[in-house]
PDB file of C-alpha atoms in Angstrom:
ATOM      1  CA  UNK A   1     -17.666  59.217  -9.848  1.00 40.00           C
ATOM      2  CA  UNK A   2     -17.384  57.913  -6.594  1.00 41.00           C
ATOM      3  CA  UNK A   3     -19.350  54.983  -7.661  1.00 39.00           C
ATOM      4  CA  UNK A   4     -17.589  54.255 -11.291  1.00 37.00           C
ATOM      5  CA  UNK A   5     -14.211  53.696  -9.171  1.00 35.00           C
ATOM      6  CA  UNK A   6     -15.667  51.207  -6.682  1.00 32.00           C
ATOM      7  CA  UNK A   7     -17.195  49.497  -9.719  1.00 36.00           C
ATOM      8  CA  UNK A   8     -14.042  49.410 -11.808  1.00 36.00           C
ATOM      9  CA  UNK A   9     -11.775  48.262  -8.533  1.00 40.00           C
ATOM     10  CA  UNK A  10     -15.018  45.474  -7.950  1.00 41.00           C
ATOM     11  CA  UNK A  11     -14.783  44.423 -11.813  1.00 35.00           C
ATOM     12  CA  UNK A  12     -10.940  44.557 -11.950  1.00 48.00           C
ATOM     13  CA  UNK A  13     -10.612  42.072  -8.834  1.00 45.00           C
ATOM     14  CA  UNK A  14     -13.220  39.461 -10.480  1.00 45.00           C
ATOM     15  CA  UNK A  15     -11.544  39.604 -13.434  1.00 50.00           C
ATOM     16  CA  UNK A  16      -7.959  38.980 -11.568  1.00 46.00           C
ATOM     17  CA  UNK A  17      -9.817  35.981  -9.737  1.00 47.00           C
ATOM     18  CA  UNK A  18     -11.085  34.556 -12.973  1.00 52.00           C
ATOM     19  CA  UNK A  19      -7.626  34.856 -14.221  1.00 47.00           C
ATOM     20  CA  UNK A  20      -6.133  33.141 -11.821  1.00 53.00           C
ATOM     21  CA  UNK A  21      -8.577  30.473 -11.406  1.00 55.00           C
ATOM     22  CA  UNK A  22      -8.320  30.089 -15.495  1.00 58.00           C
ATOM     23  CA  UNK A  23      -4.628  30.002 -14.973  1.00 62.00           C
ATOM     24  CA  UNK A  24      -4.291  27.502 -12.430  1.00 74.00           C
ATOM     25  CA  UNK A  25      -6.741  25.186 -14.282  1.00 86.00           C
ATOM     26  CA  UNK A  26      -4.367  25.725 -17.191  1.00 88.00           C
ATOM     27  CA  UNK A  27      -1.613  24.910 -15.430  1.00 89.00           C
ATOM     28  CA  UNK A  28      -3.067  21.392 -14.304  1.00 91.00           C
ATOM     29  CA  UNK A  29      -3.967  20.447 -17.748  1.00 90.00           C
ATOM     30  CA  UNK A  30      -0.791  20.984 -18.732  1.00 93.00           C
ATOM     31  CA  UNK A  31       1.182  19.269 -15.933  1.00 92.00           C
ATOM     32  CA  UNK A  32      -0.868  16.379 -16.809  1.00 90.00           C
ATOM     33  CA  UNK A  33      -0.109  16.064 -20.529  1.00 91.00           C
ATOM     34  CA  UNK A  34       3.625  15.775 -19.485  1.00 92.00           C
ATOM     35  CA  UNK A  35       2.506  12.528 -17.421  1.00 90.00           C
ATOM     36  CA  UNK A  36       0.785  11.586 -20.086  1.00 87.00           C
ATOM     37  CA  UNK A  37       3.471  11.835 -22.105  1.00 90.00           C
ATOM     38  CA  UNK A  38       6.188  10.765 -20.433  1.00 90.00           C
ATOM     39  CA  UNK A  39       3.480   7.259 -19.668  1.00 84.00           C
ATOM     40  CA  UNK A  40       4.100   6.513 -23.221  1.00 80.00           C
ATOM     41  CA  UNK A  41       7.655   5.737 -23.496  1.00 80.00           C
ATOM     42  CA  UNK A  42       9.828   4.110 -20.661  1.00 79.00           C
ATOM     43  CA  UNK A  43      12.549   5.181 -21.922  1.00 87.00           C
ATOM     44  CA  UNK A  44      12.375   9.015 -21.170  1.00 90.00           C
ATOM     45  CA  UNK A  45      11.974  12.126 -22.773  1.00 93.00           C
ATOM     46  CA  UNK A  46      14.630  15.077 -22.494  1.00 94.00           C
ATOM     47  CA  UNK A  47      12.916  18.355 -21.864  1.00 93.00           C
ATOM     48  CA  UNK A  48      13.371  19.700 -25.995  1.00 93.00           C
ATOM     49  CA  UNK A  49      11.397  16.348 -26.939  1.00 92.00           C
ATOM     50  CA  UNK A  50       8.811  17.178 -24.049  1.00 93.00           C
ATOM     51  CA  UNK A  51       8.045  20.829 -25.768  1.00 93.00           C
ATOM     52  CA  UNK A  52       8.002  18.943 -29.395  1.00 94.00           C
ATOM     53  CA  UNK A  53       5.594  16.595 -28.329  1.00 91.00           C
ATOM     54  CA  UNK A  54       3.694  19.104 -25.839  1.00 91.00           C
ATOM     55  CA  UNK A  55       2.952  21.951 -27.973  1.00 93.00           C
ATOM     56  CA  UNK A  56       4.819  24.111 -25.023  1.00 93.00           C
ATOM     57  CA  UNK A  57       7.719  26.559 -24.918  1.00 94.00           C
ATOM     58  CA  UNK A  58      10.946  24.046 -23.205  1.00 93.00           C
ATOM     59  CA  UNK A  59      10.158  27.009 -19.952  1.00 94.00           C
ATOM     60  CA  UNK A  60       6.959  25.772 -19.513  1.00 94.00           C
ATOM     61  CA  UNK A  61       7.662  22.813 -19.947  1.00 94.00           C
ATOM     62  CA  UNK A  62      10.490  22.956 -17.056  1.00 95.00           C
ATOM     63  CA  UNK A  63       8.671  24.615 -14.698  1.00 94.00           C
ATOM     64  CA  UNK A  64       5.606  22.109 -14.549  1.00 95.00           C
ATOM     65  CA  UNK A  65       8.892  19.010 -14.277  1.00 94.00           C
ATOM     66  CA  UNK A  66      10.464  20.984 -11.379  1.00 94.00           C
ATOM     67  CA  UNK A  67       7.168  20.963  -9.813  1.00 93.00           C
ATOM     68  CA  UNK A  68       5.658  17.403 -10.532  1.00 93.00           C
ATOM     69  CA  UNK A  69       9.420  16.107  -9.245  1.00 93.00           C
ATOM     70  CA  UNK A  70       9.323  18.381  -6.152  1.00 92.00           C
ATOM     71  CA  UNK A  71       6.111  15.537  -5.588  1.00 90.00           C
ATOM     72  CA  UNK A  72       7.767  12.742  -6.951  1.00 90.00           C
ATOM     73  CA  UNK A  73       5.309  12.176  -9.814  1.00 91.00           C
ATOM     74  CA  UNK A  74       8.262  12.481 -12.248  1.00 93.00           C
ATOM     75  CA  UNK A  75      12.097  11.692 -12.199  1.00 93.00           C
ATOM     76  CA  UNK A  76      14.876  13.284 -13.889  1.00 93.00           C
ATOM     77  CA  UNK A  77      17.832  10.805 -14.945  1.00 91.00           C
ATOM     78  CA  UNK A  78      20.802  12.538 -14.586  1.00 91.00           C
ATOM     79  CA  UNK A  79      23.193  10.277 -16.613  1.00 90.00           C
ATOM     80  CA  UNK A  80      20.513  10.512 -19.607  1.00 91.00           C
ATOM     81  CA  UNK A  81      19.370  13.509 -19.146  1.00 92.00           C
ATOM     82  CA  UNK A  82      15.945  12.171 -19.516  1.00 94.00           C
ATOM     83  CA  UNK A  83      12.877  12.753 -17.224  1.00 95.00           C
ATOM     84  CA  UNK A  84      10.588   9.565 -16.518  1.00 93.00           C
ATOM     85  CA  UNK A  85       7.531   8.911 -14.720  1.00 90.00           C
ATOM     86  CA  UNK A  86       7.682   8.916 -10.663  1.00 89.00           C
ATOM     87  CA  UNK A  87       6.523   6.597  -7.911  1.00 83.00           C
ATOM     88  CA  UNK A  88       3.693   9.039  -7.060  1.00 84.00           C
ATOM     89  CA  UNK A  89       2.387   8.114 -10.117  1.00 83.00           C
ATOM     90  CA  UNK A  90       2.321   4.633  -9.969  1.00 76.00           C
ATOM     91  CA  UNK A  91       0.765   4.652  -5.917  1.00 74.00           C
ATOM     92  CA  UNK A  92      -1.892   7.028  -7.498  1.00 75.00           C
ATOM     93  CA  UNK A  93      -2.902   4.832 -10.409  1.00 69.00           C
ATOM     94  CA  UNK A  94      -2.011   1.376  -7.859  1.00 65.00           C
ATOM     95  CA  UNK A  95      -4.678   2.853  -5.777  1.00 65.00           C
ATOM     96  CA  UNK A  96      -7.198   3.048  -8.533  1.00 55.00           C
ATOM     97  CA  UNK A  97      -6.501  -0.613  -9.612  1.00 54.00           C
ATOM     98  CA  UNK A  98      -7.094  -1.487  -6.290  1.00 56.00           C
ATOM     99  CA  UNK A  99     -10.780   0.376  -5.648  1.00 56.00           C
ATOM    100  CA  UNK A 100     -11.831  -1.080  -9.123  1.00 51.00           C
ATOM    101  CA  UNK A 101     -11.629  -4.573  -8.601  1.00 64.00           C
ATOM    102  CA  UNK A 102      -9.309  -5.843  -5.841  1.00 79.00           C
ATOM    103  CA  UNK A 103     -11.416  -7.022  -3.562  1.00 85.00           C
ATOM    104  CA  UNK A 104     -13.831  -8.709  -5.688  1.00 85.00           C
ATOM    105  CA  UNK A 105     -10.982 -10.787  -6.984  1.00 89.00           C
ATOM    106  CA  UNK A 106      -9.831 -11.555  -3.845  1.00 93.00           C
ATOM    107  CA  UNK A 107     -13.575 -12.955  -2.353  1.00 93.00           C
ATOM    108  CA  UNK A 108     -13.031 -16.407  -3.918  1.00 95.00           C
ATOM    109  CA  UNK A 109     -10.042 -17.220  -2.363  1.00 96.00           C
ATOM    110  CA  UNK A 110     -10.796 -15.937   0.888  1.00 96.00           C
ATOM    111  CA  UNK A 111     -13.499 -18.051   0.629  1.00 95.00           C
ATOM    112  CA  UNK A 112     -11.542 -20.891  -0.371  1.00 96.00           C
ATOM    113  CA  UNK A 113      -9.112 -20.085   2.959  1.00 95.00           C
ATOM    114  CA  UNK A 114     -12.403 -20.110   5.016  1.00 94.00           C
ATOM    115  CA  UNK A 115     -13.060 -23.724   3.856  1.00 93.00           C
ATOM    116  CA  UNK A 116      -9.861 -24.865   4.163  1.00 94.00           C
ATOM    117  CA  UNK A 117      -9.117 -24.156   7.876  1.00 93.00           C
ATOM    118  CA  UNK A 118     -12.472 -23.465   8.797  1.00 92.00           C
ATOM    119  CA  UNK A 119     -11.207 -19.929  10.314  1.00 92.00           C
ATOM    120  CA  UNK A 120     -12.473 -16.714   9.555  1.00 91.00           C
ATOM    121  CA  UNK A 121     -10.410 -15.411   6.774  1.00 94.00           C
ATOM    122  CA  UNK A 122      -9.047 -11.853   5.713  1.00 93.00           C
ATOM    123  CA  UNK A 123      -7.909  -9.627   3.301  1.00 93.00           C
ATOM    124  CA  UNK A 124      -5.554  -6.000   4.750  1.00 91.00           C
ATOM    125  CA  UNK A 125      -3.316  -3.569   2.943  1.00 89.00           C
ATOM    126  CA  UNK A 126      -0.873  -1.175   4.491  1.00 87.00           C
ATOM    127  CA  UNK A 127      -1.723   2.189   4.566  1.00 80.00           C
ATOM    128  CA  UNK A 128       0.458   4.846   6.224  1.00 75.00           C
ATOM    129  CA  UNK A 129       2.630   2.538   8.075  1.00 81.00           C
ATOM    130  CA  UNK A 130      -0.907   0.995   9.472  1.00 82.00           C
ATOM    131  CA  UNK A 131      -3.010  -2.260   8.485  1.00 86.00           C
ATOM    132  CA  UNK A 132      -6.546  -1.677   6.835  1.00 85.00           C
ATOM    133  CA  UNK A 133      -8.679  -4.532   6.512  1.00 87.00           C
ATOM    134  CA  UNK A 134     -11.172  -4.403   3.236  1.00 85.00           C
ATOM    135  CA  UNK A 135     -12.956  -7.247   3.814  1.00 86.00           C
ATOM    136  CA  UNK A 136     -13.543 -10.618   5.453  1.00 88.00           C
ATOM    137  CA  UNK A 137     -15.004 -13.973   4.981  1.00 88.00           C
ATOM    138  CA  UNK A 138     -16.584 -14.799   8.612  1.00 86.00           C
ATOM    139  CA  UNK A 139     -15.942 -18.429  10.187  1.00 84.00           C
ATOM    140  CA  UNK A 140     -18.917 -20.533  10.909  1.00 74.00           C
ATOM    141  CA  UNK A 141     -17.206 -21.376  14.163  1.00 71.00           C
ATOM    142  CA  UNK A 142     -17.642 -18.831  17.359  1.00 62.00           C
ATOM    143  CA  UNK A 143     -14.961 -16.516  16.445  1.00 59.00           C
ATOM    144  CA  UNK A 144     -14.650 -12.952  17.995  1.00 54.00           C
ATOM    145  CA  UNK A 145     -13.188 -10.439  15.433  1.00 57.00           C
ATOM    146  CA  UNK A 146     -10.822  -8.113  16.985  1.00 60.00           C
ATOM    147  CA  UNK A 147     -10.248  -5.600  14.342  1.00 65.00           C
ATOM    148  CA  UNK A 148     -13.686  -4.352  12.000  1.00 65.00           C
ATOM    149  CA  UNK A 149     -13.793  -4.241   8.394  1.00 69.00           C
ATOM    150  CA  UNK A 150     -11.928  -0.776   7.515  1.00 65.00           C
ATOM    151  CA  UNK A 151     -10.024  -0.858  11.361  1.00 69.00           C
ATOM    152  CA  UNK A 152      -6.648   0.401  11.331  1.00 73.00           C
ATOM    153  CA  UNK A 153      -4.191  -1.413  13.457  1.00 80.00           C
ATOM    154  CA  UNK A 154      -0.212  -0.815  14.043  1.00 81.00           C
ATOM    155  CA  UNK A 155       1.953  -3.222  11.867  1.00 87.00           C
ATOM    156  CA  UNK A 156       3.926  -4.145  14.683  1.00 88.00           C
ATOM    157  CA  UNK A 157       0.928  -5.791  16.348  1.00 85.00           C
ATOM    158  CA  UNK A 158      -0.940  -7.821  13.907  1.00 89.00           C
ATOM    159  CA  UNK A 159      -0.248 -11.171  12.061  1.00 93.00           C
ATOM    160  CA  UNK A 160      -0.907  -9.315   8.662  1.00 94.00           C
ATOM    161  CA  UNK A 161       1.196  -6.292   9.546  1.00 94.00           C
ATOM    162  CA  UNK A 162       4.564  -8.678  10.275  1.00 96.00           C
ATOM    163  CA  UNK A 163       4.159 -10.657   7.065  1.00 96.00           C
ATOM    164  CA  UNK A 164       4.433  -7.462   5.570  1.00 96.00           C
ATOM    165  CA  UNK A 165       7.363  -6.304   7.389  1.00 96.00           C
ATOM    166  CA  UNK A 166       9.199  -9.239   6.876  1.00 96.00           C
ATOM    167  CA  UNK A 167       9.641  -8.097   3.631  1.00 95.00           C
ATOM    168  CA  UNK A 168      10.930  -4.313   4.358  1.00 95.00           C
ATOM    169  CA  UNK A 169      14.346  -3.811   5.096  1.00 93.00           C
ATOM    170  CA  UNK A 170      15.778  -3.231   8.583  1.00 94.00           C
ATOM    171  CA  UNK A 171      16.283  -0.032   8.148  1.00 93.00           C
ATOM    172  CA  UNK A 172      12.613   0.526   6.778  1.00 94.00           C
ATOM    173  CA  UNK A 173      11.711  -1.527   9.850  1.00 94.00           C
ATOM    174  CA  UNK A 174      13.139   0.360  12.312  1.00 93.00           C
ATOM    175  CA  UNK A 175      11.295   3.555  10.705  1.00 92.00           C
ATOM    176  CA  UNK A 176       8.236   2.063  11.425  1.00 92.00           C
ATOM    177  CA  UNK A 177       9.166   1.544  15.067  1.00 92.00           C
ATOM    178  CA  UNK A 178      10.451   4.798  15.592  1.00 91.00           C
ATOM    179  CA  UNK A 179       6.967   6.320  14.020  1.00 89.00           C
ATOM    180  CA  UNK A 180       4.415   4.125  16.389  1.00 88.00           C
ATOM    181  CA  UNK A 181       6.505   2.526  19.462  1.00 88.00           C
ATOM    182  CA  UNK A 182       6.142  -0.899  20.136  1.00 90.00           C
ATOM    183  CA  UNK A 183       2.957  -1.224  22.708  1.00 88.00           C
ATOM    184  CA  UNK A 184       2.668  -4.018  24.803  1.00 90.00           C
ATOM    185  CA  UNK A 185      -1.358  -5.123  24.018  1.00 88.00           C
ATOM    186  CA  UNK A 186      -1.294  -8.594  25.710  1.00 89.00           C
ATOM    187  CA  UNK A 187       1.388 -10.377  28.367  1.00 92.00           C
ATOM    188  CA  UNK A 188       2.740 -12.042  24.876  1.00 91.00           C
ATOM    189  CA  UNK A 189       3.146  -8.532  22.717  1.00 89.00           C
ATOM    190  CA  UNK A 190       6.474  -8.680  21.028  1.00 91.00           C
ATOM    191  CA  UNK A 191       7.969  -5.225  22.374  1.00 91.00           C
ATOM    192  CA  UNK A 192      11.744  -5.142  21.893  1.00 92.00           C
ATOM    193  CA  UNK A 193      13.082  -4.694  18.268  1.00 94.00           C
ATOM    194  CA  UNK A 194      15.401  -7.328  19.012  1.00 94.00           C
ATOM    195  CA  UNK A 195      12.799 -10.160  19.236  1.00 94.00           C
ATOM    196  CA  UNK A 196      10.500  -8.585  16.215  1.00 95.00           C
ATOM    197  CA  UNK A 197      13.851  -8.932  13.738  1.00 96.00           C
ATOM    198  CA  UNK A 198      14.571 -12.492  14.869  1.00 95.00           C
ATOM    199  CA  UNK A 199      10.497 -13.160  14.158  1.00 95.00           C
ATOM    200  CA  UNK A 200      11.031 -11.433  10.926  1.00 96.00           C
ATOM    201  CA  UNK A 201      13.989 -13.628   9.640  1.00 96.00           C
ATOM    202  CA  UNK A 202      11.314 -16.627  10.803  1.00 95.00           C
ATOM    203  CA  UNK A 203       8.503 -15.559   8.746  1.00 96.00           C
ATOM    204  CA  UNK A 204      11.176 -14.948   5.628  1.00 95.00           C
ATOM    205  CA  UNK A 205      12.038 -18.525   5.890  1.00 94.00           C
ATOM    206  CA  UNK A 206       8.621 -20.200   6.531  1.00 94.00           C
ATOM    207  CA  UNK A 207       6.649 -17.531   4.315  1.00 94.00           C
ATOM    208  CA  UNK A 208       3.693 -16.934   6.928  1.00 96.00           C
ATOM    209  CA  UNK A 209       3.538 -14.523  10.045  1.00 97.00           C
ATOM    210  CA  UNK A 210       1.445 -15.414  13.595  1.00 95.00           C
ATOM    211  CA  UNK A 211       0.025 -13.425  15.872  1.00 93.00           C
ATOM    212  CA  UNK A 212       0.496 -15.547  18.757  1.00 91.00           C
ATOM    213  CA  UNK A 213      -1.864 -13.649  21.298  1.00 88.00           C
ATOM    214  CA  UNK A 214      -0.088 -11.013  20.886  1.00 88.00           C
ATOM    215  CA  UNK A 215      -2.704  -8.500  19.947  1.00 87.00           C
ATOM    216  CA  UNK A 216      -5.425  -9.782  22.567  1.00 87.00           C
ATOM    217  CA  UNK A 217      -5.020 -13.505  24.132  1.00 91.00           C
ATOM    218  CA  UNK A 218      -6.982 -16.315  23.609  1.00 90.00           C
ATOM    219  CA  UNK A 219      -7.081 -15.458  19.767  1.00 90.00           C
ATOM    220  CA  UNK A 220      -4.109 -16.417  16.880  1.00 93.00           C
ATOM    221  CA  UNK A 221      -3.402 -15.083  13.618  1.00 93.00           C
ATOM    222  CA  UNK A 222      -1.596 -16.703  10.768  1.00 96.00           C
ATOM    223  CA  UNK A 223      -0.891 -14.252   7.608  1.00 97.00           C
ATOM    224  CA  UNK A 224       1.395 -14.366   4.057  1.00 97.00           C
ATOM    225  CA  UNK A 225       1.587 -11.444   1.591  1.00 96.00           C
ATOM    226  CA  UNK A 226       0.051 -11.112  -1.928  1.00 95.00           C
ATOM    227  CA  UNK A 227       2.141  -9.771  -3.916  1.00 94.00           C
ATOM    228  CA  UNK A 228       2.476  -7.384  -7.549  1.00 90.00           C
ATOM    229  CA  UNK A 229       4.205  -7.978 -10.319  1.00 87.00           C
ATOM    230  CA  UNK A 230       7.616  -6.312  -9.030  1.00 88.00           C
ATOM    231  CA  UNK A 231       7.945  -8.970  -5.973  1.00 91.00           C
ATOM    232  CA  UNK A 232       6.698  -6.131  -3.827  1.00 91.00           C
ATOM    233  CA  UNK A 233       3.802  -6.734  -1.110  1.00 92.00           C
ATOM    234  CA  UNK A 234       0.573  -5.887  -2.488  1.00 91.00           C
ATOM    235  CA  UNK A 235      -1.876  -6.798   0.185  1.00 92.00           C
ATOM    236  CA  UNK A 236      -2.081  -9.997   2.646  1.00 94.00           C
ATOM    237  CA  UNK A 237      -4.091 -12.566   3.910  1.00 96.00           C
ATOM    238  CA  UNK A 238      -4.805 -14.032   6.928  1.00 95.00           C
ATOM    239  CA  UNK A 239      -7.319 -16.573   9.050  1.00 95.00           C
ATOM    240  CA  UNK A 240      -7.859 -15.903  12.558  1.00 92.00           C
ATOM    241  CA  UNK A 241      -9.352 -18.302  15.367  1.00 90.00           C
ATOM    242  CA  UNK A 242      -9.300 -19.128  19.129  1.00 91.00           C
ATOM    243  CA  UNK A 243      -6.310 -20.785  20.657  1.00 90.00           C
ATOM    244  CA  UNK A 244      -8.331 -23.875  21.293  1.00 91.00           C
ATOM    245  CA  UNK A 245      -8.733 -24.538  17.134  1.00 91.00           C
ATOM    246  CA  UNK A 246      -5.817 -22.974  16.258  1.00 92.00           C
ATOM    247  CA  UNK A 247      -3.259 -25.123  18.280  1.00 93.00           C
ATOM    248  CA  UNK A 248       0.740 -25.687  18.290  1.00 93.00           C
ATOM    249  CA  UNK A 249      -0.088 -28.750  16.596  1.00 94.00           C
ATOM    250  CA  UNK A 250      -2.415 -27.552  13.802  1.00 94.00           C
ATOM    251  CA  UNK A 251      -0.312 -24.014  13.442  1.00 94.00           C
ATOM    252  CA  UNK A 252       2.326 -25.684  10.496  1.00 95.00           C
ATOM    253  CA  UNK A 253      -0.528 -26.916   8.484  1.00 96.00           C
ATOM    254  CA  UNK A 254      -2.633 -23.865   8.696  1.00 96.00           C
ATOM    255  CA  UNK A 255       0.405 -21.418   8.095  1.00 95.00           C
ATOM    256  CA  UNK A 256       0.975 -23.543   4.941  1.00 96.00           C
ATOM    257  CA  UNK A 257      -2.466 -23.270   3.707  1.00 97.00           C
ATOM    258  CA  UNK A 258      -2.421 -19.768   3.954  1.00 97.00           C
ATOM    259  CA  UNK A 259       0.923 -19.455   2.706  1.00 96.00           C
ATOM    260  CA  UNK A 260      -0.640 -21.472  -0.890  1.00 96.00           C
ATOM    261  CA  UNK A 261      -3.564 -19.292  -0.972  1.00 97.00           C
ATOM    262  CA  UNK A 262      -1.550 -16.422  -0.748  1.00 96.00           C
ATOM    263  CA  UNK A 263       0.326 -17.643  -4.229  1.00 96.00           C
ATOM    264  CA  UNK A 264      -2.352 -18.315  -5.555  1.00 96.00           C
ATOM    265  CA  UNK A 265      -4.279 -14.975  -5.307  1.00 95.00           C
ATOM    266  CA  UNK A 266      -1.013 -13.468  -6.274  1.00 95.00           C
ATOM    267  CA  UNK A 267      -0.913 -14.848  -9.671  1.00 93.00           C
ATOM    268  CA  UNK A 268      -4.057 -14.741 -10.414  1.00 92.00           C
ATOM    269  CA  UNK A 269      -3.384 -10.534  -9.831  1.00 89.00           C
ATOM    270  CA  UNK A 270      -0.453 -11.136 -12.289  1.00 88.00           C
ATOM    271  CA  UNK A 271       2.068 -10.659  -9.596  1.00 89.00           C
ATOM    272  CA  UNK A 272       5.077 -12.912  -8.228  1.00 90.00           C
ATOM    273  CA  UNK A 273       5.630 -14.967  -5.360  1.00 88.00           C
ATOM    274  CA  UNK A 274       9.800 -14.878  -3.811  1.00 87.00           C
ATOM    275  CA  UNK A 275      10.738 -18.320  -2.642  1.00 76.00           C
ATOM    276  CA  UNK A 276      11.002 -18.736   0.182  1.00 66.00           C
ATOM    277  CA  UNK A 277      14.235 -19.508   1.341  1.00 58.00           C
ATOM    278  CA  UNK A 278      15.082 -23.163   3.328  1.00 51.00           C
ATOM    279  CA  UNK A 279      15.040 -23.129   7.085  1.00 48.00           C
TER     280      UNK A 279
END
């Protein structure tokens, strides 16, 4: 008998797993048909419409929206009373867009950047509050690369990274300081906030960041954002070269080059370049 009650207890707690693995499975199917759902019609969906179009009870159905909004995959309007897709979702499915075919539309521009100022030329995205570059067109000049292919860098110390936080608020700014400091790389490392705002408002009016040996001397950066189709930064480009090619004299001409290159891969990715405002 012994032996029929350790089997029962040994059957009864597989089946409780299986349950519970069949449940949560269930579960995810389900909180993905509301996304689904709720993709199809910018407008909104109240919760009784959700069930109707579902197939599940309006409980359900409100438990799976508490939890999707708790991650910010959905939003609930208030003044409609109407839930709508969240900005989870659209960084999840921005990411995918990106992996699929990014980079390869990127290649012939970088390329054409290359040419142009005869620098090496590359292509970054912000990740976490740090720079990522995906990939790089190398100069045919001697040119020492300072961050590899994949290398994460802080924003606050790259050509790329300030281009992009030109176009973040102050107060979004700041946030990024607080997380990662301000660290002092080369004699010429921007390292009080005060100095990176009034380089920000710069780069707003002439459209392209530099990295004036900031992040390791001897070399420059020049960067400008690519942009989506909300006027938001996408990704950005930049060239990079030694002091001696990249000089005071050549840096207006260069920053504008990159600056048109930078347009032009962002319409070609459907997206939308802000003017940039007169000095």
């Amino acid at each position: 008998m012994g032996k029929n009650v350790i089997r029962r207890k040994s059957l009864d707690a597989r089946s409780a797993a299986d349950a519970d693995r069949d449940g949560g499975v269930q579960s995810v199917d389900r909180a993905l048909s509301i996304l689904e759902t709720l993709a199809e019609d910018d407008e909104g969906y109240r919760l009784s419409d959700l069930a109707v179009r579902t197939g599940l009870s309006a409980s359900t159905v409100h438990r799976l929206l508490a939890t999707l909004e708790s991650r910010r995959f959905v939003q609930f309007d208030r003044a409609e009373s109407k839930w709508h897709v969240g900005v989870r979702s659209f960084t999840v499915g921005a990411s995918f867009a990106r992996r699929r075919n990014f980079t390869a539309q990127a290649i012939p521009y970088l390329r054409k950047l290359r040419d142009l100022t005869r620098e090496t030329a590359n292509l970054a995205v912000v990740d976490d509050e740090f720079i990522i570059v995906l990939t790089r067109m190398e100069s045919r000049e001697i040119m020492r690369s300072l961050t590899k292919v994949g290398g994460r860098v802080p924003m606050v110390t790259s050509g790329v990274g300030k281009a992009v936080l030109a176009t973040y608020s102050d107060e979004d700014v700041g946030a990024v300081i607080r997380h990662h400091g301000m660290p002092r790389l080369t004699e010429k490392s921007i390292v009080r906030p005060s100095d990176l705002f009034k380089e920000l408002a710069t780069i707003r009016k002439q459209g392209f960041a530099v990295d004036d040996e900031e992040a390791e001397m001897g070399l420059r950066c020049v960067a400008a954002v690519v942009y989506n189709a909300l006027v938001e930064p996408l990704a950005a480009i930049s060239v990079s070269g030694l002091t001696s090619r990249i000089t005071d004299q050549r840096l207006p001409e260069v920053g504008r080059m990159v600056r048109e290159v930078a347009a032009e891969l962002t319409a070609a990715l459907g997206g939308m370049t802000p003017a940039v405002k007169p000095a």
